[in-house]
């Protein structure tokens, strides 16, 4: 989330506004959530009839990107005053004026409509449950104002993705999807603990609540390690629950190794490689597990 933008003087061309909005919501960071939604969707297809339903997979993608775009825009709008007082975030587009509040709300609402429309095209249950998915996305940015554990709210918000993706394919509840959703939620909540360590001084000065600000960097990093141990255990449970094969288990070994590396390069006394731990390693984890899960499903009979 280390974006910067030059202050805009005068009117901005429409293309420039769109690019600035995409920077605002960091559209490229969909890589953290999409792979797990795809794992859930493809596993559901495998259990349903062993065929990839490309139309539904496209709608799942649109739903995920739409909801995440809404969530990020709402987060930036709600936090813009706090961001302006934090040196790390003072270059964000809503602070510098590269994106106006009106434009941000417009983009957020368009993304929300796209999400709801895609959910409606999937099945009635997805549409009925869609508002529930929106709630934690809005609550999360307010969380840092009333609880020391806003990371847990983020985890709940992210856990919805795989569950929703499974529902999108089958139209039915799945406890297997809940296991995967919990794994994703605990994983993302854990690396949010790591990310929050860089803002301890600013958060304490502004009264912003978080585990690092309240309990210290060391406690936050230990909490992140514990969260990622739980994540690994949940992924193992998911593998057993879905009768995963060799390639998925290979993916779990890669994930475990990546977690070990992530926690070896960030320490309470050395946060210099925090961005590598947060962005690079966690992006790799999602993509690596998805590739392995896809290979596993294809070997077991999933038809493209």
XYZ file of N, CA, C and O in Angstrom, residues 13-107:
380
model
N -7.762 14.627 -17.047
C -8.458 13.916 -18.111
C -9.126 12.659 -17.561
O -8.657 12.066 -16.582
N -10.231 12.239 -18.216
C -10.985 11.094 -17.713
C -10.119 9.848 -17.610
O -10.222 9.083 -16.652
N -9.246 9.634 -18.618
C -8.350 8.485 -18.550
C -7.434 8.556 -17.354
O -7.156 7.552 -16.699
N -6.953 9.763 -17.035
C -6.099 9.945 -15.873
C -6.843 9.682 -14.581
O -6.288 9.129 -13.635
N -8.122 10.081 -14.542
C -8.919 9.842 -13.342
C -9.129 8.354 -13.117
O -9.093 7.875 -11.985
N -9.374 7.625 -14.208
C -9.564 6.180 -14.089
C -8.285 5.519 -13.575
O -8.325 4.678 -12.661
N -7.146 5.908 -14.151
C -5.875 5.342 -13.703
C -5.609 5.677 -12.237
O -5.122 4.832 -11.475
N -5.918 6.901 -11.856
C -5.710 7.302 -10.464
C -6.612 6.500 -9.536
O -6.194 6.094 -8.444
N -7.852 6.248 -9.962
C -8.766 5.455 -9.138
C -8.262 4.023 -9.003
O -8.322 3.439 -7.913
N -7.747 3.460 -10.096
C -7.218 2.099 -10.033
C -5.993 2.024 -9.117
O -5.786 1.028 -8.430
N -5.187 3.106 -9.103
C -4.079 3.151 -8.148
C -4.623 3.238 -6.726
O -4.081 2.626 -5.810
N -5.673 4.013 -6.553
C -6.278 4.192 -5.237
C -6.700 2.853 -4.644
O -6.452 2.575 -3.464
N -7.350 2.023 -5.468
C -7.864 0.747 -4.964
C -6.870 -0.395 -5.138
O -7.159 -1.536 -4.773
N -5.689 -0.086 -5.708
C -4.641 -1.078 -5.896
C -5.199 -2.351 -6.521
O -5.143 -3.436 -5.944
N -5.741 -2.199 -7.718
C -6.444 -3.284 -8.380
C -5.574 -4.526 -8.531
O -6.063 -5.660 -8.523
N -4.258 -4.314 -8.641
C -3.355 -5.454 -8.840
C -3.284 -6.364 -7.630
O -2.893 -7.536 -7.724
N -3.714 -5.867 -6.460
C -3.633 -6.679 -5.254
C -4.800 -7.657 -5.121
O -4.931 -8.333 -4.099
N -5.620 -7.748 -6.166
C -6.635 -8.803 -6.206
C -5.975 -10.175 -6.172
O -6.628 -11.184 -5.895
N -4.662 -10.205 -6.456
C -3.918 -11.464 -6.462
C -3.973 -12.150 -5.099
O -3.832 -13.375 -4.996
N -4.200 -11.386 -4.019
C -4.247 -11.995 -2.697
C -5.513 -12.824 -2.486
O -5.495 -13.823 -1.774
N -6.636 -12.400 -3.049
C -7.917 -13.049 -2.788
C -8.391 -13.961 -3.913
O -8.997 -14.997 -3.659
N -8.146 -13.586 -5.164
C -8.684 -14.341 -6.293
C -8.233 -15.807 -6.334
O -9.062 -16.684 -6.622
N -6.966 -16.130 -6.095
C -6.573 -17.541 -6.200
C -7.391 -18.471 -5.312
O -7.733 -19.585 -5.717
N -7.730 -18.026 -4.113
C -8.478 -18.888 -3.199
C -9.942 -18.998 -3.612
O -10.570 -20.039 -3.415
N -10.477 -17.939 -4.188
C -11.828 -18.020 -4.740
C -11.858 -19.013 -5.895
O -12.805 -19.805 -6.040
N -10.807 -19.000 -6.717
C -10.727 -19.947 -7.829
C -10.569 -21.382 -7.323
O -11.146 -22.315 -7.893
N -9.776 -21.570 -6.280
C -9.639 -22.920 -5.715
C -11.001 -23.445 -5.273
O -11.378 -24.591 -5.555
N -11.754 -22.588 -4.564
C -13.077 -22.993 -4.099
C -14.010 -23.279 -5.266
O -14.705 -24.303 -5.303
N -14.040 -22.380 -6.247
C -14.945 -22.535 -7.381
C -14.619 -23.784 -8.186
O -15.514 -24.562 -8.555
N -13.341 -24.008 -8.459
C -12.945 -25.159 -9.273
C -13.154 -26.470 -8.524
O -13.521 -27.486 -9.128
N -12.918 -26.476 -7.215
C -13.188 -27.684 -6.429
C -14.678 -27.994 -6.426
O -15.081 -29.160 -6.541
N -15.498 -26.950 -6.314
C -16.953 -27.143 -6.370
C -17.373 -27.699 -7.728
O -18.233 -28.587 -7.815
N -16.765 -27.200 -8.804
C -17.065 -27.718 -10.142
C -16.642 -29.178 -10.269
O -17.351 -29.993 -10.875
N -15.496 -29.498 -9.696
C -15.009 -30.880 -9.726
C -16.001 -31.802 -9.030
O -16.325 -32.882 -9.534
N -16.502 -31.383 -7.877
C -17.445 -32.210 -7.137
C -18.818 -32.249 -7.813
O -19.546 -33.230 -7.691
N -19.143 -31.173 -8.546
C -20.456 -31.086 -9.195
C -20.549 -31.998 -10.410
O -21.415 -32.873 -10.485
N -19.654 -31.801 -11.379
C -19.709 -32.629 -12.601
C -18.361 -32.758 -13.303
O -18.288 -33.228 -14.434
N -17.286 -32.294 -12.629
C -15.921 -32.384 -13.162
C -15.704 -31.576 -14.441
O -14.771 -31.856 -15.194
N -16.520 -30.570 -14.658
C -16.361 -29.682 -15.811
C -16.150 -28.251 -15.335
O -16.775 -27.812 -14.363
N -15.273 -27.502 -16.047
C -15.094 -26.084 -15.744
C -16.205 -25.303 -16.438
O -16.370 -25.392 -17.652
N -16.967 -24.555 -15.661
C -18.034 -23.721 -16.198
C -17.484 -22.302 -16.319
O -17.463 -21.534 -15.353
N -17.017 -21.965 -17.511
C -16.276 -20.730 -17.710
C -17.122 -19.486 -17.458
O -16.623 -18.485 -16.948
N -18.394 -19.548 -17.803
C -19.267 -18.399 -17.576
C -19.396 -18.075 -16.102
O -19.306 -16.910 -15.685
N -19.592 -19.113 -15.291
C -19.700 -18.898 -13.839
C -18.367 -18.436 -13.262
O -18.333 -17.607 -12.352
N -17.277 -19.002 -13.782
C -15.965 -18.587 -13.281
C -15.712 -17.117 -13.593
O -15.126 -16.387 -12.771
N -16.150 -16.662 -14.753
C -16.022 -15.249 -15.099
C -16.843 -14.384 -14.144
O -16.371 -13.341 -13.667
N -18.066 -14.825 -13.837
C -18.904 -14.061 -12.916
C -18.316 -14.035 -11.507
O -18.404 -13.020 -10.804
N -17.698 -15.143 -11.096
C -17.019 -15.162 -9.793
C -15.898 -14.126 -9.777
O -15.719 -13.383 -8.798
N -15.152 -14.056 -10.880
C -14.063 -13.079 -10.986
C -14.595 -11.659 -10.886
O -14.051 -10.825 -10.142
N -15.675 -11.375 -11.620
C -16.258 -10.032 -11.606
C -16.767 -9.697 -10.204
O -16.578 -8.578 -9.710
N -17.412 -10.671 -9.554
C -17.894 -10.450 -8.186
C -16.748 -10.113 -7.240
O -16.829 -9.149 -6.462
N -15.680 -10.897 -7.295
C -14.559 -10.703 -6.387
C -13.897 -9.345 -6.608
O -13.637 -8.609 -5.653
N -13.629 -9.022 -7.858
C -12.971 -7.751 -8.151
C -13.887 -6.579 -7.816
O -13.451 -5.557 -7.274
N -15.175 -6.721 -8.113
C -16.122 -5.652 -7.807
C -16.213 -5.377 -6.318
O -16.163 -4.220 -5.879
N -16.343 -6.441 -5.520
C -16.461 -6.258 -4.074
C -15.173 -5.724 -3.480
O -15.197 -4.833 -2.625
N -14.040 -6.250 -3.944
C -12.766 -5.758 -3.417
C -12.544 -4.296 -3.781
O -12.043 -3.511 -2.982
N -12.919 -3.901 -5.001
C -12.776 -2.508 -5.423
C -13.630 -1.598 -4.556
O -13.178 -0.534 -4.100
N -14.871 -2.007 -4.306
C -15.739 -1.232 -3.409
C -15.106 -1.111 -2.028
O -15.067 -0.019 -1.444
N -14.612 -2.231 -1.497
C -14.045 -2.235 -0.150
C -12.835 -1.319 -0.050
O -12.699 -0.547 0.911
N -11.937 -1.374 -1.040
C -10.748 -0.541 -0.999
C -11.086 0.932 -1.125
O -10.513 1.783 -0.433
N -12.032 1.248 -2.020
C -12.423 2.650 -2.184
C -13.056 3.179 -0.899
O -12.736 4.290 -0.442
N -13.949 2.399 -0.295
C -14.588 2.815 0.955
C -13.543 2.988 2.051
O -13.596 3.952 2.838
N -12.592 2.075 2.112
C -11.519 2.162 3.101
C -10.743 3.465 2.957
O -10.481 4.178 3.933
N -10.351 3.785 1.714
C -9.581 5.004 1.479
C -10.398 6.265 1.798
O -9.861 7.236 2.331
N -11.678 6.241 1.467
C -12.525 7.406 1.748
C -12.654 7.610 3.257
O -12.482 8.722 3.771
N -12.964 6.548 3.965
C -13.183 6.635 5.413
C -11.899 7.029 6.146
O -11.931 7.763 7.134
N -10.749 6.569 5.641
C -9.474 6.789 6.333
C -8.687 7.996 5.816
O -7.550 8.204 6.242
N -9.269 8.786 4.932
C -8.463 9.808 4.258
C -7.864 10.824 5.229
O -6.738 11.298 5.019
N -8.554 11.177 6.303
C -8.001 12.151 7.247
C -6.865 11.541 8.060
O -5.851 12.196 8.335
N -7.032 10.286 8.456
C -5.948 9.588 9.152
C -4.750 9.433 8.229
O -3.599 9.649 8.633
N -5.006 9.066 6.970
C -3.915 8.900 6.007
C -3.124 10.196 5.818
O -1.905 10.166 5.645
N -3.813 11.327 5.858
C -3.152 12.609 5.637
C -2.151 12.929 6.739
O -1.184 13.664 6.508
N -2.350 12.372 7.923
C -1.461 12.663 9.055
C -0.382 11.605 9.256
O 0.421 11.717 10.186
N -0.368 10.593 8.406
C 0.638 9.537 8.504
C 1.624 9.717 7.355
O 1.231 9.677 6.188
N 2.901 9.938 7.626
C 3.874 10.169 6.545
C 3.883 9.058 5.496
O 4.099 9.326 4.317
N 3.637 7.819 5.907
C 3.667 6.710 4.963
C 2.513 6.768 3.968
O 2.638 6.348 2.809
N 1.377 7.290 4.404
C 0.177 7.273 3.559
C -0.212 8.654 3.038
O -1.239 8.796 2.380
N 0.603 9.650 3.331
C 0.247 11.016 2.933
C 0.247 11.219 1.424
O -0.272 12.217 0.932
N 0.833 10.300 0.679
C 0.845 10.407 -0.770
C -0.307 9.707 -1.452
O -0.355 9.657 -2.691
N -1.241 9.167 -0.700
C -2.370 8.475 -1.309
C -3.256 9.452 -2.070
O -3.341 10.633 -1.739
N -3.931 8.908 -3.074
C -4.607 9.748 -4.068
C -5.677 10.661 -3.480
O -5.847 11.796 -3.939
N -6.402 10.212 -2.475
C -7.427 11.072 -1.876
C -6.810 12.184 -1.031
O -7.433 13.226 -0.825
N -5.610 11.966 -0.547
C -4.924 12.989 0.242
C -4.334 14.061 -0.669
O -4.452 15.262 -0.402
N -3.723 13.629 -1.774
C -3.067 14.585 -2.667
C -4.051 15.299 -3.588
O -3.723 16.334 -4.157
N -5.235 14.732 -3.746
C -6.208 15.313 -4.664
C -6.190 14.681 -6.042
O -6.932 15.104 -6.937
N -5.363 13.655 -6.246
C -5.356 12.960 -7.537
C -6.705 12.324 -7.824
O -7.110 12.167 -8.979
N -7.411 11.953 -6.749
C -8.788 11.448 -6.855
C -9.636 12.238 -5.874
O -9.271 12.389 -4.705
N -10.753 12.772 -6.335
C -11.652 13.509 -5.443
C -12.516 12.522 -4.663
O -12.700 11.371 -5.069
N -13.056 12.987 -3.554
C -13.954 12.148 -2.760
C -15.174 11.756 -3.583
O -15.630 10.603 -3.539
N -15.683 12.690 -4.365
C -16.834 12.400 -5.216
C -16.515 11.296 -6.216
O -17.305 10.358 -6.402
N -15.353 11.393 -6.850
C -14.959 10.373 -7.822
C -14.769 9.023 -7.145
O -15.128 7.979 -7.695
N -14.191 9.042 -5.940
C -13.981 7.795 -5.215
C -15.305 7.133 -4.865
O -15.468 5.915 -5.007
N -16.271 7.939 -4.408
C -17.594 7.382 -4.098
C -18.266 6.865 -5.360
O -18.914 5.817 -5.343
N -18.109 7.579 -6.446
C -18.704 7.127 -7.712
C -18.121 5.775 -8.113
O -18.864 4.845 -8.463
N -16.808 5.667 -8.064
C -16.167 4.403 -8.398
C -16.588 3.287 -7.462
O -16.819 2.144 -7.901
